[in-house]
Coordinates of C-alpha atoms in Angstrom, one line a residue:
M265 CA -37.5 -14.3 21.7
T266 CA -38.0 -10.2 21.7
P267 CA -34.9 -7.6 21.5
L268 CA -35.6 -6.6 24.6
S269 CA -34.9 -9.4 26.3
E270 CA -32.5 -11.5 24.4
Y271 CA -30.1 -8.3 25.0
Q272 CA -31.0 -7.7 28.5
R273 CA -30.1 -11.4 28.5
R274 CA -26.6 -11.1 26.6
L275 CA -25.5 -8.5 28.8
D276 CA -26.5 -10.2 31.7
E277 CA -24.3 -12.7 31.1
Y278 CA -21.7 -10.7 29.7
Q279 CA -21.6 -8.1 32.5
A280 CA -20.6 -11.8 34.9
A281 CA -18.4 -12.5 32.6
A282 CA -16.3 -9.9 33.0
Q283 CA -16.5 -10.2 36.4
R284 CA -15.3 -13.7 37.1
H285 CA -12.1 -13.2 34.7
A286 CA -11.4 -9.7 37.3
A287 CA -11.6 -11.8 40.0
L288 CA -9.7 -14.1 38.3
A289 CA -7.5 -11.8 37.5
S290 CA -7.1 -10.3 40.8
R291 CA -6.7 -13.9 42.0
I292 CA -4.0 -14.8 39.3
G293 CA -2.2 -11.3 40.4
N294 CA -2.2 -12.2 44.2
A295 CA 0.0 -15.8 43.2
R296 CA 2.2 -13.7 40.8
L297 CA 3.2 -11.7 43.7
A298 CA 3.5 -14.8 46.2
V299 CA 5.6 -16.4 43.5
A300 CA 7.8 -13.5 43.6
L301 CA 7.9 -13.4 47.2
A302 CA 9.3 -17.1 47.2
G303 CA 11.1 -16.7 45.1
V304 CA 13.4 -14.0 46.3
F305 CA 12.8 -16.1 49.6
L306 CA 14.7 -19.1 47.7
F307 CA 17.1 -16.5 46.4
W308 CA 18.3 -15.9 50.0
L309 CA 17.9 -19.5 51.2
V310 CA 20.4 -20.7 48.4
F311 CA 22.8 -18.1 48.1
V312 CA 23.1 -16.5 51.1
H313 CA 21.8 -19.2 54.0
R314 CA 23.6 -22.3 51.2
G315 CA 19.9 -24.3 52.9
A316 CA 18.6 -25.2 49.2
S317 CA 19.9 -26.7 46.3
P318 CA 20.0 -24.0 43.1
W319 CA 18.7 -26.6 41.0
W320 CA 15.3 -25.3 43.0
L321 CA 15.3 -21.6 41.9
P322 CA 14.4 -22.5 38.0
L323 CA 10.9 -23.8 39.2
P324 CA 9.3 -19.7 41.4
I325 CA 10.9 -18.6 37.8
V326 CA 8.7 -21.3 36.0
I327 CA 6.0 -20.5 37.9
F328 CA 5.9 -16.6 37.6
V329 CA 6.6 -17.3 34.0
V330 CA 2.9 -19.3 33.4
L331 CA 0.8 -17.3 35.9
M332 CA 2.3 -14.6 33.4
I333 CA 0.3 -15.8 30.8
R334 CA -2.2 -16.9 32.6
H335 CA -2.9 -13.1 33.8
D336 CA -2.6 -11.9 30.4
A337 CA -4.8 -14.2 28.9
A338 CA -7.1 -13.2 32.0
L339 CA -7.1 -9.6 31.4
R340 CA -7.9 -9.9 27.6
A341 CA -10.5 -12.0 28.7
Q342 CA -12.2 -9.4 30.5
K343 CA -11.5 -6.8 28.6
M344 CA -13.1 -8.7 26.6
A345 CA -16.1 -9.3 28.1
Q346 CA -16.4 -5.4 29.1
R347 CA -16.8 -4.5 25.5
A348 CA -20.0 -7.3 24.2
V349 CA -21.2 -5.4 28.2
K350 CA -20.8 -2.3 26.5
L351 CA -22.1 -3.5 22.5
Y352 CA -25.3 -4.4 25.0
Q353 CA -26.0 -1.5 26.8
D354 CA -25.5 0.4 23.8
G355 CA -28.2 -1.7 21.8
L356 CA -30.6 -1.8 25.3
A357 CA -30.6 2.6 24.9
R358 CA -31.3 2.4 21.0
L359 CA -34.7 0.5 22.5
D360 CA -35.5 2.5 25.3
G361 CA -34.7 5.9 23.1
S362 CA -31.7 6.9 25.4
W363 CA -29.0 6.0 22.5
P364 CA -28.2 9.5 21.8
G365 CA -24.5 10.9 22.1
R366 CA -23.5 7.2 22.1
G367 CA -22.7 6.5 18.8
V368 CA -21.0 7.4 15.8
T369 CA -22.6 11.1 14.3
G370 CA -21.5 10.8 11.2
A371 CA -21.1 14.9 11.5
E372 CA -18.0 15.1 9.2
F373 CA -20.1 13.4 6.1
E374 CA -23.2 16.3 5.6
P375 CA -22.0 18.4 2.9
A376 CA -22.4 21.9 3.4
D377 CA -25.3 22.2 0.4
H378 CA -26.8 19.0 0.8
P379 CA -30.5 19.7 -0.4
Y380 CA -31.9 17.3 2.2
A381 CA -29.0 16.1 4.6
A382 CA -29.5 18.8 7.5
S383 CA -33.6 19.3 7.8
L384 CA -33.7 15.7 8.0
D385 CA -31.3 15.5 11.4
L386 CA -29.2 12.7 9.3
F387 CA -26.1 13.4 10.9
G388 CA -24.9 15.6 13.9
R389 CA -25.7 14.5 17.5
N390 CA -28.9 12.3 18.3
S391 CA -29.4 12.2 14.1
L392 CA -30.2 8.7 11.9
F393 CA -27.1 7.7 11.3
E394 CA -26.5 8.1 15.0
L395 CA -28.8 5.3 14.8
L396 CA -27.8 3.0 12.3
C397 CA -24.1 3.5 12.3
T398 CA -22.5 0.3 14.0
A399 CA -19.7 -0.6 10.9
R400 CA -16.8 -0.9 13.1
T401 CA -14.1 0.5 9.3
R402 CA -14.1 4.3 7.9
G403 CA -15.7 2.5 4.3
G404 CA -18.1 0.8 6.1
E405 CA -19.8 4.4 7.7
E406 CA -18.8 5.5 4.2
T407 CA -20.9 3.4 2.9
L408 CA -23.8 3.8 4.9
A409 CA -23.5 7.8 4.8
Q410 CA -23.6 7.6 0.9
W411 CA -26.7 5.2 1.2
L412 CA -28.7 7.8 2.9
L413 CA -27.3 10.9 0.3
H414 CA -28.4 8.7 -2.3
G415 CA -31.6 6.4 -3.1
A416 CA -30.8 3.9 -4.9
S417 CA -32.9 2.3 -7.9
K418 CA -36.2 -0.3 -7.8
A419 CA -33.8 -2.8 -8.4
E420 CA -30.6 -2.2 -6.1
I421 CA -33.4 -1.0 -2.6
E422 CA -34.5 -4.5 -3.6
A423 CA -31.9 -6.1 -3.1
R424 CA -30.4 -4.8 -0.2
Q425 CA -34.1 -5.5 1.2
G426 CA -33.1 -9.5 0.0
A427 CA -29.6 -8.8 2.0
V428 CA -30.5 -6.5 4.7
R429 CA -33.3 -10.0 5.3
D430 CA -31.0 -12.5 5.5
L431 CA -28.5 -10.9 7.9
Q432 CA -31.3 -9.3 10.7
P433 CA -31.3 -13.1 12.8
R434 CA -27.9 -13.1 12.9
V435 CA -26.9 -11.8 16.2
E436 CA -23.8 -13.6 16.8
L437 CA -22.5 -12.5 13.4
R438 CA -23.1 -8.2 14.4
E439 CA -21.5 -9.8 17.6
Q440 CA -18.6 -11.2 16.4
L441 CA -18.2 -8.0 14.3
A442 CA -18.0 -5.4 17.7
L443 CA -16.2 -7.3 19.2
M444 CA -13.0 -8.0 16.5
G445 CA -10.0 -6.2 17.2
E446 CA -9.3 -3.0 19.1
D447 CA -12.0 -1.1 20.9
V448 CA -10.9 1.4 18.8
R449 CA -13.0 3.3 15.7
A450 CA -11.2 2.8 12.6
A451 CA -11.1 7.1 10.6
V452 CA -8.4 6.2 8.7
H453 CA -10.0 7.1 4.9
P454 CA -10.0 4.0 2.7
D455 CA -9.1 6.1 0.0
T456 CA -5.8 6.7 0.9
L457 CA -4.9 3.0 0.9
M458 CA -7.1 2.6 -2.3
R459 CA -4.3 4.7 -4.1
W460 CA -1.2 2.9 -2.0
G461 CA -2.4 0.0 -3.5
T462 CA -3.4 1.2 -7.0
A463 CA 0.5 3.3 -7.1
P464 CA 2.2 2.6 -9.9
P465 CA 5.3 0.6 -9.3
V466 CA 8.5 2.5 -7.9
G467 CA 11.1 0.1 -10.2
L468 CA 12.6 -2.1 -7.4
T469 CA 13.9 -4.6 -9.0
V470 CA 15.9 -8.3 -8.3
G471 CA 18.9 -6.8 -8.6
H472 CA 17.9 -4.4 -5.8
R473 CA 16.5 -7.5 -3.3
A474 CA 20.2 -8.9 -4.5
A475 CA 21.8 -6.1 -3.9
A476 CA 19.9 -5.6 -0.4
L477 CA 20.9 -9.3 0.9
L478 CA 24.6 -9.3 -0.4
L479 CA 25.7 -6.6 0.6
P480 CA 25.4 -7.5 4.3
V481 CA 26.4 -10.5 3.8
C482 CA 29.6 -9.3 2.7
T483 CA 30.1 -7.1 5.6
L484 CA 29.6 -9.1 8.3
A485 CA 31.8 -12.0 6.8
S486 CA 34.8 -9.6 6.1
F487 CA 33.8 -8.5 10.2
G488 CA 34.0 -11.7 10.8
V489 CA 38.2 -11.8 8.7
M490 CA 39.2 -8.9 10.6
A491 CA 38.2 -9.8 14.3
A492 CA 40.0 -13.1 13.2
T493 CA 43.0 -11.1 10.5
G494 CA 43.5 -7.5 11.6
V495 CA 43.2 -6.4 8.1
R496 CA 40.2 -3.4 7.3
I497 CA 40.4 -2.8 4.0
P498 CA 37.0 -5.0 2.8
F499 CA 35.0 -4.6 5.9
L500 CA 35.7 -0.5 5.1
V501 CA 35.3 -1.5 1.0
A502 CA 31.6 -3.6 2.0
L503 CA 30.8 -0.4 4.6
L504 CA 31.7 1.9 2.4
A505 CA 29.2 0.1 -0.5
Q506 CA 26.3 -0.8 1.5
I507 CA 25.5 3.0 2.9
I508 CA 26.3 3.8 -0.1
F509 CA 23.5 2.1 -1.9
S510 CA 21.5 2.3 0.7
Y511 CA 21.5 6.3 0.6
R512 CA 20.9 5.8 -3.3
M513 CA 17.5 3.6 -2.5
R514 CA 16.5 4.9 0.4
P515 CA 13.6 7.9 -2.4
K516 CA 12.5 4.4 -3.8
V517 CA 12.2 3.0 0.3
F518 CA 10.2 6.4 1.3
Q519 CA 7.6 5.6 -2.2
V520 CA 7.2 2.3 -1.4
L521 CA 6.0 3.0 1.5
S522 CA 4.1 6.6 2.0
G523 CA 0.8 5.8 1.9
L524 CA 0.7 3.1 3.9
E525 CA 1.9 3.8 7.2
E526 CA -1.5 5.8 8.5
P527 CA -3.9 2.9 7.1
S528 CA -1.5 0.1 8.3
R529 CA -2.9 0.2 11.9
E530 CA -5.8 -1.0 10.4
L531 CA -4.8 -3.6 8.2
G532 CA -4.9 -5.7 11.3
L533 CA -9.0 -5.1 11.8
I534 CA -9.3 -5.2 8.0
S535 CA -8.7 -8.4 7.6
S536 CA -10.5 -9.9 11.4
L537 CA -13.5 -8.4 9.5
L538 CA -12.6 -10.3 5.9
G539 CA -12.3 -13.6 7.5
R540 CA -15.9 -13.6 9.6
L541 CA -17.4 -12.6 6.5
E542 CA -15.9 -15.2 4.0
R543 CA -16.8 -18.2 6.3
E544 CA -20.4 -17.0 6.9
D545 CA -22.9 -18.3 4.0
F546 CA -25.0 -15.8 2.5
T547 CA -29.1 -16.9 0.0
S548 CA -29.4 -12.7 -1.0
S549 CA -28.5 -12.1 -4.4
K550 CA -26.6 -9.3 -3.2
L551 CA -24.4 -10.9 -0.3
L552 CA -23.6 -13.6 -2.4
E553 CA -22.6 -11.5 -5.4
L554 CA -20.8 -9.6 -3.6
R555 CA -18.9 -12.2 -1.4
G556 CA -18.2 -13.7 -5.6
S557 CA -16.2 -10.4 -5.7
L558 CA -14.0 -10.8 -2.4
D559 CA -13.2 -14.2 -3.7
A560 CA -13.4 -13.4 -7.8
S561 CA -9.3 -12.6 -7.7
G562 CA -8.5 -15.9 -6.5
V563 CA -6.6 -15.4 -3.8
T564 CA -8.5 -15.3 -0.1
P565 CA -8.2 -11.7 0.9
S566 CA -8.4 -11.8 4.0
K567 CA -4.9 -13.9 4.7
Q568 CA -3.7 -11.4 2.0
V569 CA -4.3 -8.4 4.1
A570 CA -2.9 -10.6 7.3
G571 CA -0.1 -10.7 5.1
L572 CA 0.3 -7.5 4.3
A573 CA -0.1 -6.7 8.0
R574 CA 3.1 -8.8 9.1
L575 CA 5.0 -7.7 6.6
V576 CA 4.1 -3.8 7.9
G577 CA 4.9 -5.9 11.4
L578 CA 8.1 -6.8 10.2
L579 CA 9.0 -3.6 9.3
D580 CA 8.2 -1.9 12.5
L581 CA 11.5 -3.6 13.8
R582 CA 13.4 -1.8 12.4
R583 CA 12.1 1.0 15.5
N584 CA 13.1 -1.6 18.4
Q585 CA 16.3 0.5 20.2
L586 CA 17.9 -3.0 20.2
F587 CA 16.9 -3.9 16.9
A588 CA 17.8 -1.0 15.5
P589 CA 21.3 -1.6 15.0
I590 CA 21.6 -5.2 13.5
G591 CA 18.2 -4.1 11.3
L592 CA 20.8 -1.2 9.8
I593 CA 23.4 -3.5 9.0
L594 CA 20.6 -5.9 7.5
M595 CA 19.0 -3.1 5.1
W596 CA 16.2 -4.7 6.8
G597 CA 14.2 -1.2 5.4
L598 CA 15.2 -2.4 2.3
N599 CA 14.7 -5.8 2.4
C600 CA 10.8 -5.1 3.8
S601 CA 10.4 -2.6 1.3
W602 CA 10.6 -4.7 -1.4
A603 CA 8.4 -7.7 -0.5
I604 CA 6.2 -5.5 0.6
E605 CA 6.5 -4.3 -2.9
Q606 CA 5.9 -6.9 -4.2
W607 CA 2.6 -7.6 -2.5
R608 CA 1.9 -4.7 -3.6
R609 CA 1.9 -5.2 -7.4
V610 CA 0.4 -8.4 -7.3
Y611 CA -2.4 -7.7 -4.4
G612 CA -2.6 -4.2 -4.5
P613 CA -5.1 -3.7 -8.1
S614 CA -7.8 -5.8 -5.7
I615 CA -7.6 -3.4 -2.5
P616 CA -10.5 -1.5 -3.8
E617 CA -12.5 -4.1 -4.5
W618 CA -11.9 -5.6 -1.4
L619 CA -12.5 -2.4 0.6
R620 CA -15.6 -1.7 -1.3
T621 CA -16.9 -5.3 -0.9
L622 CA -16.4 -4.8 3.2
G623 CA -18.2 -1.0 3.5
E624 CA -21.1 -2.3 1.9
M625 CA -21.0 -5.3 3.7
E626 CA -21.2 -3.3 7.4
A627 CA -23.6 -0.6 5.9
L628 CA -25.9 -4.2 5.4
L629 CA -25.3 -5.1 8.6
A630 CA -26.1 -1.9 10.3
L631 CA -29.5 -1.2 8.5
A632 CA -29.8 -5.5 9.4
G633 CA -29.1 -4.3 13.4
Y634 CA -31.6 -1.3 12.9
A635 CA -34.3 -4.3 11.5
W636 CA -33.2 -6.4 14.1
E637 CA -34.0 -4.1 16.8
H638 CA -37.3 -2.9 14.8
P639 CA -38.9 -6.7 13.9
E640 CA -42.4 -4.1 13.9
D641 CA -41.0 -1.8 10.9
R642 CA -41.8 -2.8 7.4
F643 CA -39.8 -3.2 4.1
P644 CA -41.7 -1.0 1.9
E645 CA -42.8 -1.6 -1.7
I646 CA -41.1 0.1 -4.0
A647 CA -43.2 0.8 -7.1
E648 CA -42.5 1.5 -10.7
G649 CA -44.0 3.5 -13.3
Q650 CA -45.2 6.2 -11.2
T651 CA -45.0 8.3 -9.1
V652 CA -46.4 7.9 -5.6
L653 CA -45.8 8.0 -1.8
N654 CA -48.9 6.2 0.2
G655 CA -47.8 5.7 3.6
E656 CA -50.5 4.1 6.1
E657 CA -49.2 4.8 10.5
L658 CA -46.1 6.7 9.5
A659 CA -43.8 7.8 12.5
H660 CA -40.8 9.0 13.4
P661 CA -37.4 6.7 14.0
L662 CA -35.5 9.0 16.2
L663 CA -38.5 9.5 18.8
P664 CA -38.9 7.2 21.5
P665 CA -41.3 4.5 21.3
G666 CA -43.3 5.6 24.2
R667 CA -43.4 9.0 23.1
V668 CA -44.2 8.4 18.5
V669 CA -47.7 9.4 16.7
A670 CA -48.0 7.6 13.7
N671 CA -50.1 9.2 10.4
S672 CA -51.0 8.8 7.2
V673 CA -49.8 10.8 4.0
R674 CA -50.3 9.9 0.2
L675 CA -49.2 12.2 -2.4
D676 CA -49.4 11.3 -6.2
G677 CA -51.0 12.1 -9.6
T678 CA -53.9 13.0 -9.2
Q679 CA -52.7 14.6 -5.8
P680 CA -49.4 15.9 -5.8
L681 CA -49.8 18.4 -3.2
I682 CA -50.9 18.7 0.8
V683 CA -50.7 22.1 2.7
I684 CA -50.4 20.8 6.1
S685 CA -51.8 24.1 8.6
G686 CA -51.5 24.3 12.5
S687 CA -50.2 25.6 15.3
N688 CA -46.7 26.3 16.2
M689 CA -46.0 23.3 17.8
S690 CA -48.5 21.1 16.5
G691 CA -46.6 18.5 15.1
K692 CA -45.7 20.1 11.1
S693 CA -42.2 19.9 10.8
T694 CA -42.0 16.5 12.7
M695 CA -44.5 15.2 10.1
L696 CA -42.2 16.4 7.0
R697 CA -39.3 15.1 8.8
T698 CA -41.1 11.9 9.5
V699 CA -41.8 11.8 5.5
G700 CA -38.9 12.5 4.5
V701 CA -36.5 9.2 6.7
S702 CA -39.0 7.0 5.6
V703 CA -37.8 8.0 1.9
V704 CA -34.4 8.5 3.3
M705 CA -34.5 4.9 4.8
A706 CA -37.2 3.5 2.1
L707 CA -34.3 4.3 -1.0
A708 CA -31.1 3.0 1.3
G709 CA -32.7 -0.5 1.6
A710 CA -33.8 -0.2 5.0
P711 CA -37.2 -1.1 6.7
V712 CA -39.0 1.8 8.0
R713 CA -41.2 2.6 11.1
A714 CA -45.3 2.5 9.6
K715 CA -47.7 0.5 8.9
R716 CA -47.1 0.0 5.0
L717 CA -44.9 2.2 3.3
V718 CA -45.6 2.7 -1.1
V719 CA -42.9 4.9 -2.4
S720 CA -41.4 4.9 -5.7
P721 CA -37.7 6.2 -6.8
V722 CA -37.9 10.4 -6.5
A723 CA -35.2 12.9 -5.2
V724 CA -36.5 14.0 -1.7
G725 CA -35.3 18.3 -1.2
A726 CA -36.6 20.3 1.7
S727 CA -36.4 23.3 3.5
I728 CA -37.2 23.2 7.4
R729 CA -34.6 23.9 9.1
V730 CA -32.9 27.3 7.5
V731 CA -30.1 28.7 9.2
D732 CA -28.5 32.6 8.4
S733 CA -24.7 33.7 8.5
L734 CA -23.5 36.4 10.3
Q735 CA -20.2 36.1 7.7
E736 CA -21.1 35.5 4.8
G737 CA -23.6 38.6 5.5
N738 CA -26.4 36.6 4.7
S739 CA -30.5 36.4 6.0
R740 CA -32.4 34.1 6.8
F741 CA -34.6 34.6 4.1
F742 CA -31.5 35.0 1.7
A743 CA -30.7 30.9 2.6
E744 CA -33.8 30.1 2.2
I745 CA -34.5 31.2 -1.2
V746 CA -31.2 30.1 -2.5
L747 CA -31.7 25.9 -0.2
L748 CA -35.1 26.5 -2.8
R749 CA -33.3 27.3 -5.9
R750 CA -31.9 23.5 -5.1
I751 CA -34.9 21.8 -4.6
V752 CA -36.2 23.9 -8.1
E753 CA -33.0 22.2 -9.9
L754 CA -33.8 19.0 -8.9
T755 CA -36.8 18.8 -11.0
K756 CA -33.9 18.9 -14.1
Q757 CA -32.1 15.7 -13.3
G758 CA -33.6 12.9 -14.0
L759 CA -36.1 11.4 -11.2
P760 CA -39.9 12.7 -9.8
L761 CA -38.5 15.0 -6.9
L762 CA -40.5 14.6 -3.4
F763 CA -40.5 19.1 -1.7
L764 CA -40.8 18.9 1.9
L765 CA -41.0 22.9 2.7
D766 CA -41.6 24.1 6.0
E767 CA -42.4 27.3 7.3
V768 CA -42.4 28.5 3.1
L769 CA -40.7 31.5 2.8
S770 CA -41.7 32.9 6.2
G771 CA -38.7 35.7 6.0
T772 CA -40.3 38.1 4.0
N773 CA -43.6 40.0 4.3
S774 CA -47.2 38.2 4.2
H775 CA -47.6 39.6 0.0
D776 CA -44.4 38.7 -1.2
R777 CA -44.4 35.2 0.2
R778 CA -48.5 34.7 -0.9
I779 CA -47.1 35.5 -4.0
G780 CA -43.5 33.8 -4.3
A781 CA -45.0 31.1 -2.9
A782 CA -47.7 30.3 -4.4
G783 CA -45.6 30.6 -7.6
V784 CA -42.6 28.6 -6.1
I785 CA -45.5 25.3 -5.0
Q786 CA -47.1 26.1 -9.1
G787 CA -43.3 24.9 -10.7
L788 CA -43.3 22.8 -8.8
V789 CA -46.2 20.7 -9.3
R790 CA -46.1 21.7 -12.7
R791 CA -43.0 19.6 -13.4
G792 CA -44.0 16.4 -12.2
A793 CA -43.5 17.6 -8.2
I794 CA -45.3 16.0 -5.8
G795 CA -44.8 17.1 -1.9
L796 CA -45.7 18.4 1.3
V797 CA -45.9 22.4 2.7
T798 CA -46.7 24.1 6.5
T799 CA -48.0 27.5 7.4
H800 CA -49.4 28.7 10.5
D801 CA -50.4 31.7 7.8
L802 CA -53.9 30.7 7.1
A803 CA -53.2 32.8 3.6
L804 CA -51.2 30.1 2.0
T805 CA -53.8 27.1 2.7
H806 CA -55.4 28.0 -1.0
I807 CA -52.5 27.0 -2.8
A808 CA -54.0 23.7 -2.8
D809 CA -57.1 25.4 -5.1
Q810 CA -53.8 26.9 -7.3
V811 CA -52.4 24.2 -8.6
E812 CA -53.2 21.6 -11.1
P813 CA -54.4 19.3 -10.3
R814 CA -55.5 20.1 -7.0
G815 CA -53.7 19.4 -3.9
V816 CA -55.5 18.9 -0.2
N817 CA -54.8 20.4 2.7
M818 CA -55.0 18.8 6.2
H819 CA -54.1 20.0 9.5
F820 CA -53.8 19.1 12.8
E821 CA -55.3 20.6 16.0
D822 CA -54.8 21.6 19.5
R823 CA -56.3 22.6 22.9
M824 CA -56.0 24.6 26.1
E825 CA -56.6 22.7 29.0
D826 CA -55.8 24.0 33.0
G827 CA -53.6 26.6 30.7
Q828 CA -51.7 24.5 29.7
M829 CA -51.6 24.1 25.4
R830 CA -52.0 20.5 24.5
F831 CA -52.0 18.8 21.5
D832 CA -52.0 15.3 20.2
Y833 CA -49.5 15.5 16.7
R834 CA -52.8 13.9 14.8
I835 CA -53.0 14.9 11.1
R836 CA -56.9 15.8 10.4
P837 CA -58.5 17.0 6.9
G838 CA -58.8 20.1 6.0
I839 CA -57.8 23.9 7.0
V840 CA -57.1 24.7 11.3
A841 CA -59.8 26.8 12.3
K842 CA -57.6 28.7 15.2
S843 CA -54.4 30.2 15.8
N844 CA -53.0 29.0 19.7
A845 CA -50.4 31.6 19.1
L846 CA -52.0 34.3 22.1
E847 CA -53.3 31.9 23.7
L848 CA -49.3 30.2 24.2
M849 CA -48.5 34.0 25.2
R850 CA -50.8 34.2 28.0
S851 CA -49.5 31.2 29.1
I852 CA -46.2 31.9 29.8
G853 CA -47.2 34.9 31.3
L854 CA -46.2 37.4 28.2
E855 CA -49.0 40.6 29.2
F856 CA -50.0 42.6 26.5

């Protein structure tokens, strides 16, 4: 069974199911119409024509109600099948490379001053995040984003790898989680619910609860007395007392409900996801640890969250126009707020741990989905005690399988620098992004598109996509040197640095560029960093000989065939022997 065949099989089954449910819903709809018409005819027959017994009237009503229930069930089943169809269409799109634009871009998670996020296309359309993310909650999205932005320790990486291996074959689990709840993206920030759960008590006491129960009873009882005897004073006194008490309690009610209204819309989904994960049997230590954190409080989180969702649902009855007058008399809002406050007092402190666990579970499931869809990818080996990056046949995960070209690269203490030369469009920048994305995925706990990858925990700094700012008055050169400074500062933060510099200092003149680039790169290597530098300026290739220990030169080639530039995107040892700029200009008809 391959991912392609399994996704196609499931897609075919759900497409057929969607058609069956649609046809069934149509037949039931027609039957409802027929029953309704028959009921009208029967009504005429009984009350106008006097030709039938009134005892026949309940029959079409009962049949109509039964058909209405069955019609709603058929529509729900059709909607669920259609969601499953989309789920597997998206899966097939990820397999054939047509996935950009179908997923969550995660653009809001990209920090403005991150040392590699923009250069490595971590977020946005056609990004690594869009390829990986299948989370249903905002907490899951945030957790995955943080894993891509910040590498983990060796122990944590290996724990995540074990969890991903455990989850990798569980296609049924990922399907069930994807189809739970409504077909909407959970957008509420988890911190909102966490702050609500851990906020200090508002001071709703048992006395307040007793008053909220007794005052409506007194009001209703005195109303009955007024209706029976005509004595109004007890009713007016009770009603006035209830109004004054309700008014004075409004600030406390508002304080209880403040911060809950927005996340309350997702409580049902959170409860369903937690409940499904609570029922799953895991084997990896990481997943067992996460399950243990859910069970640590001695309660079942999914049931408790579902209980809070029910309380919020009862509270929302206040907005029903028919129930609102009754709710005012019964002091419904205050009574529900007291119950919600009691729930928060008991279970609120556990909310951060529940959401953190759910977020980690969703992030691991996202990585596991990628691992299952790419069975040829390999889990990297995490080295310790030395700075190393040894990748055999590395390939970029965002490129379609039919177009991607794999290359190998080795960096360590004896060979800390590779200077890659080559003409425009030959593959230099893609090589840097391939190395960078592979390391980011490795340090997040994911498999990588490679025959083999050995990497030590490193900080990553990349200067590949540098953009000037007209609004801020910054040139490209200024933006680049600011980014380079940020990369240099990473060498002071403990972890060894992997630097990826594309066409370094290309925004200035060749003389200053040679001196500045050599100084920056030599300084990085002296601080124990390893990295790759690309250039089409052959004068910069001598930097490899100027660092200690010495770096190496490698290059990409091109050739002109039938008036068109051809590239094989294979990296080779040594310095490129020729440039394609003039030939490329001539090939598009630019005369000079």
